[in-house]
Amino acid sequence: MSDRTDNTARNAPRTPLRDHVANSVRRYLRDLNGSDSADLYDVALREFEIPLFVEVMNHCDGNQSRAATMLGIHRATLRKKLKDYGLS
């Protein structure tokens, strides 16, 4: 890829994360096909946190202190969540 293409890709407008989340929630609700979900908040939080933690930990080469700083949470909180999700 040329430098010009790299710069163009980096400067292209990015879809906000909330738009991706909103699309996923709409799709999930549509897939429920009229059924109710009593624990949607817990499901959504878990489904978001797991890949978030995995990707941030990968980005930080497994350094929990750096990952916690990047996430804006305490390292102890990150460690607990990683353990809770079976990611540690």
PDB file of N, CA and C in Angstrom:
ATOM      1  N   MET A   1       0.844  -1.175   0.000  1.00  0.00           N
ATOM      2  CA  MET A   1       0.000   0.000   0.000  1.00  0.00           C
ATOM      3  C   MET A   1       0.888   1.236   0.000  1.00  0.00           C
ATOM      4  N   SER A   2       0.548   2.213  -0.772  1.00  0.00           N
ATOM      5  CA  SER A   2       1.358   3.422  -0.853  1.00  0.00           C
ATOM      6  C   SER A   2       1.106   4.308   0.355  1.00  0.00           C
ATOM      7  N   ASP A   3       2.036   5.251   0.589  1.00  0.00           N
ATOM      8  CA  ASP A   3       1.866   6.193   1.689  1.00  0.00           C
ATOM      9  C   ASP A   3       0.598   7.012   1.505  1.00  0.00           C
ATOM     10  N   ARG A   4       0.291   7.345   0.276  1.00  0.00           N
ATOM     11  CA  ARG A   4      -0.897   8.150   0.007  1.00  0.00           C
ATOM     12  C   ARG A   4      -2.155   7.380   0.384  1.00  0.00           C
ATOM     13  N   THR A   5      -2.203   6.093   0.052  1.00  0.00           N
ATOM     14  CA  THR A   5      -3.349   5.260   0.398  1.00  0.00           C
ATOM     15  C   THR A   5      -3.454   5.109   1.911  1.00  0.00           C
ATOM     16  N   ASP A   6      -2.316   4.930   2.590  1.00  0.00           N
ATOM     17  CA  ASP A   6      -2.308   4.825   4.046  1.00  0.00           C
ATOM     18  C   ASP A   6      -2.904   6.069   4.680  1.00  0.00           C
ATOM     19  N   ASN A   7      -2.477   7.251   4.222  1.00  0.00           N
ATOM     20  CA  ASN A   7      -2.978   8.512   4.768  1.00  0.00           C
ATOM     21  C   ASN A   7      -4.454   8.696   4.477  1.00  0.00           C
ATOM     22  N   THR A   8      -4.905   8.301   3.298  1.00  0.00           N
ATOM     23  CA  THR A   8      -6.307   8.429   2.942  1.00  0.00           C
ATOM     24  C   THR A   8      -7.156   7.553   3.850  1.00  0.00           C
ATOM     25  N   ALA A   9      -6.729   6.310   4.087  1.00  0.00           N
ATOM     26  CA  ALA A   9      -7.471   5.394   4.946  1.00  0.00           C
ATOM     27  C   ALA A   9      -7.522   5.926   6.377  1.00  0.00           C
ATOM     28  N   ARG A  10      -6.421   6.468   6.865  1.00  0.00           N
ATOM     29  CA  ARG A  10      -6.378   6.994   8.228  1.00  0.00           C
ATOM     30  C   ARG A  10      -7.252   8.231   8.393  1.00  0.00           C
ATOM     31  N   ASN A  11      -7.386   9.028   7.343  1.00  0.00           N
ATOM     32  CA  ASN A  11      -8.129  10.277   7.427  1.00  0.00           C
ATOM     33  C   ASN A  11      -9.601  10.120   7.036  1.00  0.00           C
ATOM     34  N   ALA A  12      -9.995   8.924   6.606  1.00  0.00           N
ATOM     35  CA  ALA A  12     -11.384   8.700   6.225  1.00  0.00           C
ATOM     36  C   ALA A  12     -12.264   8.812   7.467  1.00  0.00           C
ATOM     37  N   PRO A  13     -13.478   9.353   7.302  1.00  0.00           N
ATOM     38  CA  PRO A  13     -14.369   9.450   8.462  1.00  0.00           C
ATOM     39  C   PRO A  13     -14.675   8.055   9.009  1.00  0.00           C
ATOM     40  N   ARG A  14     -14.661   7.941  10.315  1.00  0.00           N
ATOM     41  CA  ARG A  14     -14.906   6.652  10.964  1.00  0.00           C
ATOM     42  C   ARG A  14     -16.300   6.644  11.551  1.00  0.00           C
ATOM     43  N   THR A  15     -16.945   5.508  11.439  1.00  0.00           N
ATOM     44  CA  THR A  15     -18.254   5.336  12.053  1.00  0.00           C
ATOM     45  C   THR A  15     -18.055   5.247  13.562  1.00  0.00           C
ATOM     46  N   PRO A  16     -18.788   6.046  14.333  1.00  0.00           N
ATOM     47  CA  PRO A  16     -18.634   5.983  15.787  1.00  0.00           C
ATOM     48  C   PRO A  16     -18.986   4.591  16.322  1.00  0.00           C
ATOM     49  N   LEU A  17     -18.302   4.181  17.360  1.00  0.00           N
ATOM     50  CA  LEU A  17     -18.535   2.877  17.973  1.00  0.00           C
ATOM     51  C   LEU A  17     -19.998   2.716  18.365  1.00  0.00           C
ATOM     52  N   ARG A  18     -20.617   3.775  18.862  1.00  0.00           N
ATOM     53  CA  ARG A  18     -22.024   3.687  19.284  1.00  0.00           C
ATOM     54  C   ARG A  18     -22.929   3.288  18.131  1.00  0.00           C
ATOM     55  N   ASP A  19     -22.593   3.693  16.901  1.00  0.00           N
ATOM     56  CA  ASP A  19     -23.400   3.291  15.747  1.00  0.00           C
ATOM     57  C   ASP A  19     -23.293   1.793  15.500  1.00  0.00           C
ATOM     58  N   HIS A  20     -22.102   1.243  15.660  1.00  0.00           N
ATOM     59  CA  HIS A  20     -21.923  -0.204  15.507  1.00  0.00           C
ATOM     60  C   HIS A  20     -22.701  -0.948  16.592  1.00  0.00           C
ATOM     61  N   VAL A  21     -22.629  -0.431  17.818  1.00  0.00           N
ATOM     62  CA  VAL A  21     -23.355  -1.053  18.931  1.00  0.00           C
ATOM     63  C   VAL A  21     -24.860  -0.974  18.676  1.00  0.00           C
ATOM     64  N   ALA A  22     -25.344   0.188  18.263  1.00  0.00           N
ATOM     65  CA  ALA A  22     -26.778   0.354  17.998  1.00  0.00           C
ATOM     66  C   ALA A  22     -27.248  -0.625  16.926  1.00  0.00           C
ATOM     67  N   ASN A  23     -26.465  -0.783  15.869  1.00  0.00           N
ATOM     68  CA  ASN A  23     -26.832  -1.736  14.811  1.00  0.00           C
ATOM     69  C   ASN A  23     -26.891  -3.159  15.347  1.00  0.00           C
ATOM     70  N   SER A  24     -25.946  -3.515  16.183  1.00  0.00           N
ATOM     71  CA  SER A  24     -25.920  -4.859  16.762  1.00  0.00           C
ATOM     72  C   SER A  24     -27.110  -5.083  17.694  1.00  0.00           C
ATOM     73  N   VAL A  25     -27.445  -4.077  18.499  1.00  0.00           N
ATOM     74  CA  VAL A  25     -28.597  -4.205  19.401  1.00  0.00           C
ATOM     75  C   VAL A  25     -29.879  -4.333  18.601  1.00  0.00           C
ATOM     76  N   ARG A  26     -30.037  -3.525  17.553  1.00  0.00           N
ATOM     77  CA  ARG A  26     -31.232  -3.628  16.695  1.00  0.00           C
ATOM     78  C   ARG A  26     -31.350  -5.019  16.092  1.00  0.00           C
ATOM     79  N   ARG A  27     -30.231  -5.542  15.596  1.00  0.00           N
ATOM     80  CA  ARG A  27     -30.221  -6.876  14.991  1.00  0.00           C
ATOM     81  C   ARG A  27     -30.588  -7.934  16.031  1.00  0.00           C
ATOM     82  N   TYR A  28     -30.023  -7.805  17.239  1.00  0.00           N
ATOM     83  CA  TYR A  28     -30.310  -8.761  18.310  1.00  0.00           C
ATOM     84  C   TYR A  28     -31.798  -8.730  18.659  1.00  0.00           C
ATOM     85  N   LEU A  29     -32.358  -7.527  18.824  1.00  0.00           N
ATOM     86  CA  LEU A  29     -33.774  -7.406  19.158  1.00  0.00           C
ATOM     87  C   LEU A  29     -34.652  -7.964  18.048  1.00  0.00           C
ATOM     88  N   ARG A  30     -34.268  -7.727  16.822  1.00  0.00           N
ATOM     89  CA  ARG A  30     -35.016  -8.275  15.677  1.00  0.00           C
ATOM     90  C   ARG A  30     -34.957  -9.803  15.702  1.00  0.00           C
ATOM     91  N   ASP A  31     -33.782 -10.339  16.027  1.00  0.00           N
ATOM     92  CA  ASP A  31     -33.603 -11.792  16.077  1.00  0.00           C
ATOM     93  C   ASP A  31     -34.390 -12.441  17.208  1.00  0.00           C
ATOM     94  N   LEU A  32     -34.739 -11.663  18.248  1.00  0.00           N
ATOM     95  CA  LEU A  32     -35.571 -12.210  19.321  1.00  0.00           C
ATOM     96  C   LEU A  32     -36.960 -12.567  18.807  1.00  0.00           C
ATOM     97  N   ASN A  33     -37.333 -11.950  17.693  1.00  0.00           N
ATOM     98  CA  ASN A  33     -38.590 -12.271  17.005  1.00  0.00           C
ATOM     99  C   ASN A  33     -39.794 -12.183  17.943  1.00  0.00           C
ATOM    100  N   GLY A  34     -39.869 -11.072  18.699  1.00  0.00           N
ATOM    101  CA  GLY A  34     -41.017 -10.848  19.569  1.00  0.00           C
ATOM    102  C   GLY A  34     -40.862 -11.400  20.970  1.00  0.00           C
ATOM    103  N   SER A  35     -39.860 -12.225  21.206  1.00  0.00           N
ATOM    104  CA  SER A  35     -39.634 -12.754  22.552  1.00  0.00           C
ATOM    105  C   SER A  35     -39.022 -11.665  23.426  1.00  0.00           C
ATOM    106  N   ASP A  36     -39.313 -11.751  24.714  1.00  0.00           N
ATOM    107  CA  ASP A  36     -38.734 -10.788  25.646  1.00  0.00           C
ATOM    108  C   ASP A  36     -37.432 -11.334  26.215  1.00  0.00           C
ATOM    109  N   SER A  37     -36.608 -10.431  26.687  1.00  0.00           N
ATOM    110  CA  SER A  37     -35.362 -10.798  27.360  1.00  0.00           C
ATOM    111  C   SER A  37     -35.326 -10.039  28.672  1.00  0.00           C
ATOM    112  N   ALA A  38     -35.281 -10.761  29.786  1.00  0.00           N
ATOM    113  CA  ALA A  38     -35.313 -10.128  31.102  1.00  0.00           C
ATOM    114  C   ALA A  38     -33.940  -9.645  31.550  1.00  0.00           C
ATOM    115  N   ASP A  39     -32.894 -10.075  30.857  1.00  0.00           N
ATOM    116  CA  ASP A  39     -31.544  -9.725  31.304  1.00  0.00           C
ATOM    117  C   ASP A  39     -30.703  -9.114  30.183  1.00  0.00           C
ATOM    118  N   LEU A  40     -31.347  -8.323  29.350  1.00  0.00           N
ATOM    119  CA  LEU A  40     -30.670  -7.759  28.185  1.00  0.00           C
ATOM    120  C   LEU A  40     -29.452  -6.922  28.584  1.00  0.00           C
ATOM    121  N   TYR A  41     -29.559  -6.172  29.665  1.00  0.00           N
ATOM    122  CA  TYR A  41     -28.429  -5.341  30.083  1.00  0.00           C
ATOM    123  C   TYR A  41     -27.214  -6.206  30.392  1.00  0.00           C
ATOM    124  N   ASP A  42     -27.410  -7.265  31.177  1.00  0.00           N
ATOM    125  CA  ASP A  42     -26.295  -8.160  31.520  1.00  0.00           C
ATOM    126  C   ASP A  42     -25.727  -8.842  30.289  1.00  0.00           C
ATOM    127  N   VAL A  43     -26.606  -9.289  29.394  1.00  0.00           N
ATOM    128  CA  VAL A  43     -26.156  -9.946  28.162  1.00  0.00           C
ATOM    129  C   VAL A  43     -25.335  -8.970  27.327  1.00  0.00           C
ATOM    130  N   ALA A  44     -25.857  -7.759  27.142  1.00  0.00           N
ATOM    131  CA  ALA A  44     -25.178  -6.763  26.310  1.00  0.00           C
ATOM    132  C   ALA A  44     -23.829  -6.380  26.920  1.00  0.00           C
ATOM    133  N   LEU A  45     -23.802  -6.188  28.228  1.00  0.00           N
ATOM    134  CA  LEU A  45     -22.556  -5.810  28.886  1.00  0.00           C
ATOM    135  C   LEU A  45     -21.506  -6.904  28.718  1.00  0.00           C
ATOM    136  N   ARG A  46     -21.892  -8.143  28.953  1.00  0.00           N
ATOM    137  CA  ARG A  46     -20.958  -9.270  28.807  1.00  0.00           C
ATOM    138  C   ARG A  46     -20.479  -9.382  27.357  1.00  0.00           C
ATOM    139  N   GLU A  47     -21.407  -9.273  26.419  1.00  0.00           N
ATOM    140  CA  GLU A  47     -21.056  -9.412  25.002  1.00  0.00           C
ATOM    141  C   GLU A  47     -20.157  -8.291  24.517  1.00  0.00           C
ATOM    142  N   PHE A  48     -20.215  -7.145  25.164  1.00  0.00           N
ATOM    143  CA  PHE A  48     -19.332  -6.037  24.807  1.00  0.00           C
ATOM    144  C   PHE A  48     -17.998  -6.148  25.533  1.00  0.00           C
ATOM    145  N   GLU A  49     -18.055  -6.457  26.837  1.00  0.00           N
ATOM    146  CA  GLU A  49     -16.830  -6.465  27.636  1.00  0.00           C
ATOM    147  C   GLU A  49     -15.851  -7.551  27.212  1.00  0.00           C
ATOM    148  N   ILE A  50     -16.331  -8.734  26.920  1.00  0.00           N
ATOM    149  CA  ILE A  50     -15.411  -9.824  26.590  1.00  0.00           C
ATOM    150  C   ILE A  50     -14.519  -9.471  25.399  1.00  0.00           C
ATOM    151  N   PRO A  51     -15.082  -9.118  24.240  1.00  0.00           N
ATOM    152  CA  PRO A  51     -14.179  -8.766  23.129  1.00  0.00           C
ATOM    153  C   PRO A  51     -13.388  -7.484  23.390  1.00  0.00           C
ATOM    154  N   LEU A  52     -13.956  -6.557  24.150  1.00  0.00           N
ATOM    155  CA  LEU A  52     -13.222  -5.341  24.501  1.00  0.00           C
ATOM    156  C   LEU A  52     -11.965  -5.693  25.281  1.00  0.00           C
ATOM    157  N   PHE A  53     -12.106  -6.517  26.308  1.00  0.00           N
ATOM    158  CA  PHE A  53     -10.952  -6.899  27.121  1.00  0.00           C
ATOM    159  C   PHE A  53      -9.952  -7.716  26.317  1.00  0.00           C
ATOM    160  N   VAL A  54     -10.435  -8.641  25.514  1.00  0.00           N
ATOM    161  CA  VAL A  54      -9.534  -9.468  24.699  1.00  0.00           C
ATOM    162  C   VAL A  54      -8.708  -8.588  23.765  1.00  0.00           C
ATOM    163  N   GLU A  55      -9.364  -7.691  23.063  1.00  0.00           N
ATOM    164  CA  GLU A  55      -8.661  -6.844  22.088  1.00  0.00           C
ATOM    165  C   GLU A  55      -7.699  -5.874  22.760  1.00  0.00           C
ATOM    166  N   VAL A  56      -8.127  -5.276  23.872  1.00  0.00           N
ATOM    167  CA  VAL A  56      -7.240  -4.330  24.562  1.00  0.00           C
ATOM    168  C   VAL A  56      -6.047  -5.072  25.158  1.00  0.00           C
ATOM    169  N   MET A  57      -6.280  -6.257  25.729  1.00  0.00           N
ATOM    170  CA  MET A  57      -5.157  -7.039  26.277  1.00  0.00           C
ATOM    171  C   MET A  57      -4.191  -7.420  25.150  1.00  0.00           C
ATOM    172  N   ASN A  58      -4.710  -7.820  23.999  1.00  0.00           N
ATOM    173  CA  ASN A  58      -3.843  -8.124  22.854  1.00  0.00           C
ATOM    174  C   ASN A  58      -3.062  -6.890  22.430  1.00  0.00           C
ATOM    175  N   HIS A  59      -3.743  -5.763  22.350  1.00  0.00           N
ATOM    176  CA  HIS A  59      -3.104  -4.505  21.947  1.00  0.00           C
ATOM    177  C   HIS A  59      -1.981  -4.133  22.918  1.00  0.00           C
ATOM    178  N   CYS A  60      -2.178  -4.435  24.194  1.00  0.00           N
ATOM    179  CA  CYS A  60      -1.198  -4.089  25.238  1.00  0.00           C
ATOM    180  C   CYS A  60      -0.244  -5.249  25.525  1.00  0.00           C
ATOM    181  N   ASP A  61      -0.205  -6.226  24.621  1.00  0.00           N
ATOM    182  CA  ASP A  61       0.699  -7.376  24.762  1.00  0.00           C
ATOM    183  C   ASP A  61       0.574  -8.051  26.131  1.00  0.00           C
ATOM    184  N   GLY A  62      -0.658  -8.133  26.643  1.00  0.00           N
ATOM    185  CA  GLY A  62      -0.921  -8.816  27.898  1.00  0.00           C
ATOM    186  C   GLY A  62      -0.591  -8.025  29.151  1.00  0.00           C
ATOM    187  N   ASN A  63      -0.151  -6.782  29.003  1.00  0.00           N
ATOM    188  CA  ASN A  63       0.210  -5.958  30.152  1.00  0.00           C
ATOM    189  C   ASN A  63      -1.069  -5.402  30.787  1.00  0.00           C
ATOM    190  N   GLN A  64      -1.445  -5.970  31.933  1.00  0.00           N
ATOM    191  CA  GLN A  64      -2.697  -5.590  32.581  1.00  0.00           C
ATOM    192  C   GLN A  64      -2.696  -4.152  33.072  1.00  0.00           C
ATOM    193  N   SER A  65      -1.583  -3.672  33.561  1.00  0.00           N
ATOM    194  CA  SER A  65      -1.521  -2.281  34.027  1.00  0.00           C
ATOM    195  C   SER A  65      -1.786  -1.319  32.871  1.00  0.00           C
ATOM    196  N   ARG A  66      -1.127  -1.574  31.758  1.00  0.00           N
ATOM    197  CA  ARG A  66      -1.312  -0.722  30.579  1.00  0.00           C
ATOM    198  C   ARG A  66      -2.740  -0.819  30.050  1.00  0.00           C
ATOM    199  N   ALA A  67      -3.289  -2.041  30.024  1.00  0.00           N
ATOM    200  CA  ALA A  67      -4.657  -2.243  29.543  1.00  0.00           C
ATOM    201  C   ALA A  67      -5.652  -1.531  30.452  1.00  0.00           C
ATOM    202  N   ALA A  68      -5.461  -1.641  31.767  1.00  0.00           N
ATOM    203  CA  ALA A  68      -6.369  -0.978  32.711  1.00  0.00           C
ATOM    204  C   ALA A  68      -6.332   0.532  32.521  1.00  0.00           C
ATOM    205  N   THR A  69      -5.138   1.073  32.320  1.00  0.00           N
ATOM    206  CA  THR A  69      -5.007   2.511  32.080  1.00  0.00           C
ATOM    207  C   THR A  69      -5.738   2.901  30.799  1.00  0.00           C
ATOM    208  N   MET A  70      -5.560   2.108  29.757  1.00  0.00           N
ATOM    209  CA  MET A  70      -6.214   2.395  28.484  1.00  0.00           C
ATOM    210  C   MET A  70      -7.743   2.339  28.623  1.00  0.00           C
ATOM    211  N   LEU A  71      -8.227   1.392  29.430  1.00  0.00           N
ATOM    212  CA  LEU A  71      -9.667   1.238  29.639  1.00  0.00           C
ATOM    213  C   LEU A  71     -10.225   2.261  30.623  1.00  0.00           C
ATOM    214  N   GLY A  72      -9.341   2.871  31.417  1.00  0.00           N
ATOM    215  CA  GLY A  72      -9.794   3.845  32.411  1.00  0.00           C
ATOM    216  C   GLY A  72     -10.387   3.180  33.640  1.00  0.00           C
ATOM    217  N   ILE A  73      -9.907   1.962  33.963  1.00  0.00           N
ATOM    218  CA  ILE A  73     -10.372   1.248  35.148  1.00  0.00           C
ATOM    219  C   ILE A  73      -9.150   0.838  35.965  1.00  0.00           C
ATOM    220  N   HIS A  74      -9.396   0.478  37.223  1.00  0.00           N
ATOM    221  CA  HIS A  74      -8.302   0.015  38.076  1.00  0.00           C
ATOM    222  C   HIS A  74      -7.848  -1.367  37.627  1.00  0.00           C
ATOM    223  N   ARG A  75      -6.566  -1.639  37.823  1.00  0.00           N
ATOM    224  CA  ARG A  75      -6.023  -2.935  37.439  1.00  0.00           C
ATOM    225  C   ARG A  75      -6.735  -4.067  38.171  1.00  0.00           C
ATOM    226  N   ALA A  76      -7.091  -3.857  39.447  1.00  0.00           N
ATOM    227  CA  ALA A  76      -7.799  -4.888  40.218  1.00  0.00           C
ATOM    228  C   ALA A  76      -9.158  -5.201  39.587  1.00  0.00           C
ATOM    229  N   THR A  77      -9.822  -4.176  39.092  1.00  0.00           N
ATOM    230  CA  THR A  77     -11.118  -4.375  38.422  1.00  0.00           C
ATOM    231  C   THR A  77     -10.923  -5.179  37.151  1.00  0.00           C
ATOM    232  N   LEU A  78      -9.909  -4.840  36.375  1.00  0.00           N
ATOM    233  CA  LEU A  78      -9.625  -5.585  35.148  1.00  0.00           C
ATOM    234  C   LEU A  78      -9.307  -7.033  35.479  1.00  0.00           C
ATOM    235  N   ARG A  79      -8.454  -7.257  36.476  1.00  0.00           N
ATOM    236  CA  ARG A  79      -8.086  -8.627  36.860  1.00  0.00           C
ATOM    237  C   ARG A  79      -9.325  -9.434  37.253  1.00  0.00           C
ATOM    238  N   LYS A  80     -10.223  -8.820  38.027  1.00  0.00           N
ATOM    239  CA  LYS A  80     -11.451  -9.503  38.456  1.00  0.00           C
ATOM    240  C   LYS A  80     -12.323  -9.857  37.263  1.00  0.00           C
ATOM    241  N   LYS A  81     -12.493  -8.918  36.355  1.00  0.00           N
ATOM    242  CA  LYS A  81     -13.341  -9.159  35.186  1.00  0.00           C
ATOM    243  C   LYS A  81     -12.728 -10.219  34.271  1.00  0.00           C
ATOM    244  N   LEU A  82     -11.418 -10.165  34.087  1.00  0.00           N
ATOM    245  CA  LEU A  82     -10.749 -11.186  33.266  1.00  0.00           C
ATOM    246  C   LEU A  82     -10.964 -12.570  33.896  1.00  0.00           C
ATOM    247  N   LYS A  83     -10.857 -12.652  35.213  1.00  0.00           N
ATOM    248  CA  LYS A  83     -11.079 -13.913  35.902  1.00  0.00           C
ATOM    249  C   LYS A  83     -12.539 -14.349  35.768  1.00  0.00           C
ATOM    250  N   ASP A  84     -13.474 -13.416  35.994  1.00  0.00           N
ATOM    251  CA  ASP A  84     -14.910 -13.725  35.898  1.00  0.00           C
ATOM    252  C   ASP A  84     -15.284 -14.273  34.533  1.00  0.00           C
ATOM    253  N   TYR A  85     -14.668 -13.728  33.478  1.00  0.00           N
ATOM    254  CA  TYR A  85     -14.976 -14.143  32.115  1.00  0.00           C
ATOM    255  C   TYR A  85     -14.105 -15.311  31.643  1.00  0.00           C
ATOM    256  N   GLY A  86     -13.229 -15.798  32.522  1.00  0.00           N
ATOM    257  CA  GLY A  86     -12.357 -16.910  32.154  1.00  0.00           C
ATOM    258  C   GLY A  86     -11.299 -16.520  31.143  1.00  0.00           C
ATOM    259  N   LEU A  87     -10.863 -15.266  31.194  1.00  0.00           N
ATOM    260  CA  LEU A  87      -9.892 -14.744  30.237  1.00  0.00           C
ATOM    261  C   LEU A  87      -8.488 -14.641  30.806  1.00  0.00           C
ATOM    262  N   SER A  88      -8.317 -15.019  32.079  1.00  0.00           N
ATOM    263  CA  SER A  88      -6.977 -14.898  32.660  1.00  0.00           C
ATOM    264  C   SER A  88      -6.322 -16.255  32.811  1.00  0.00           C
TER     265      SER A  88
END
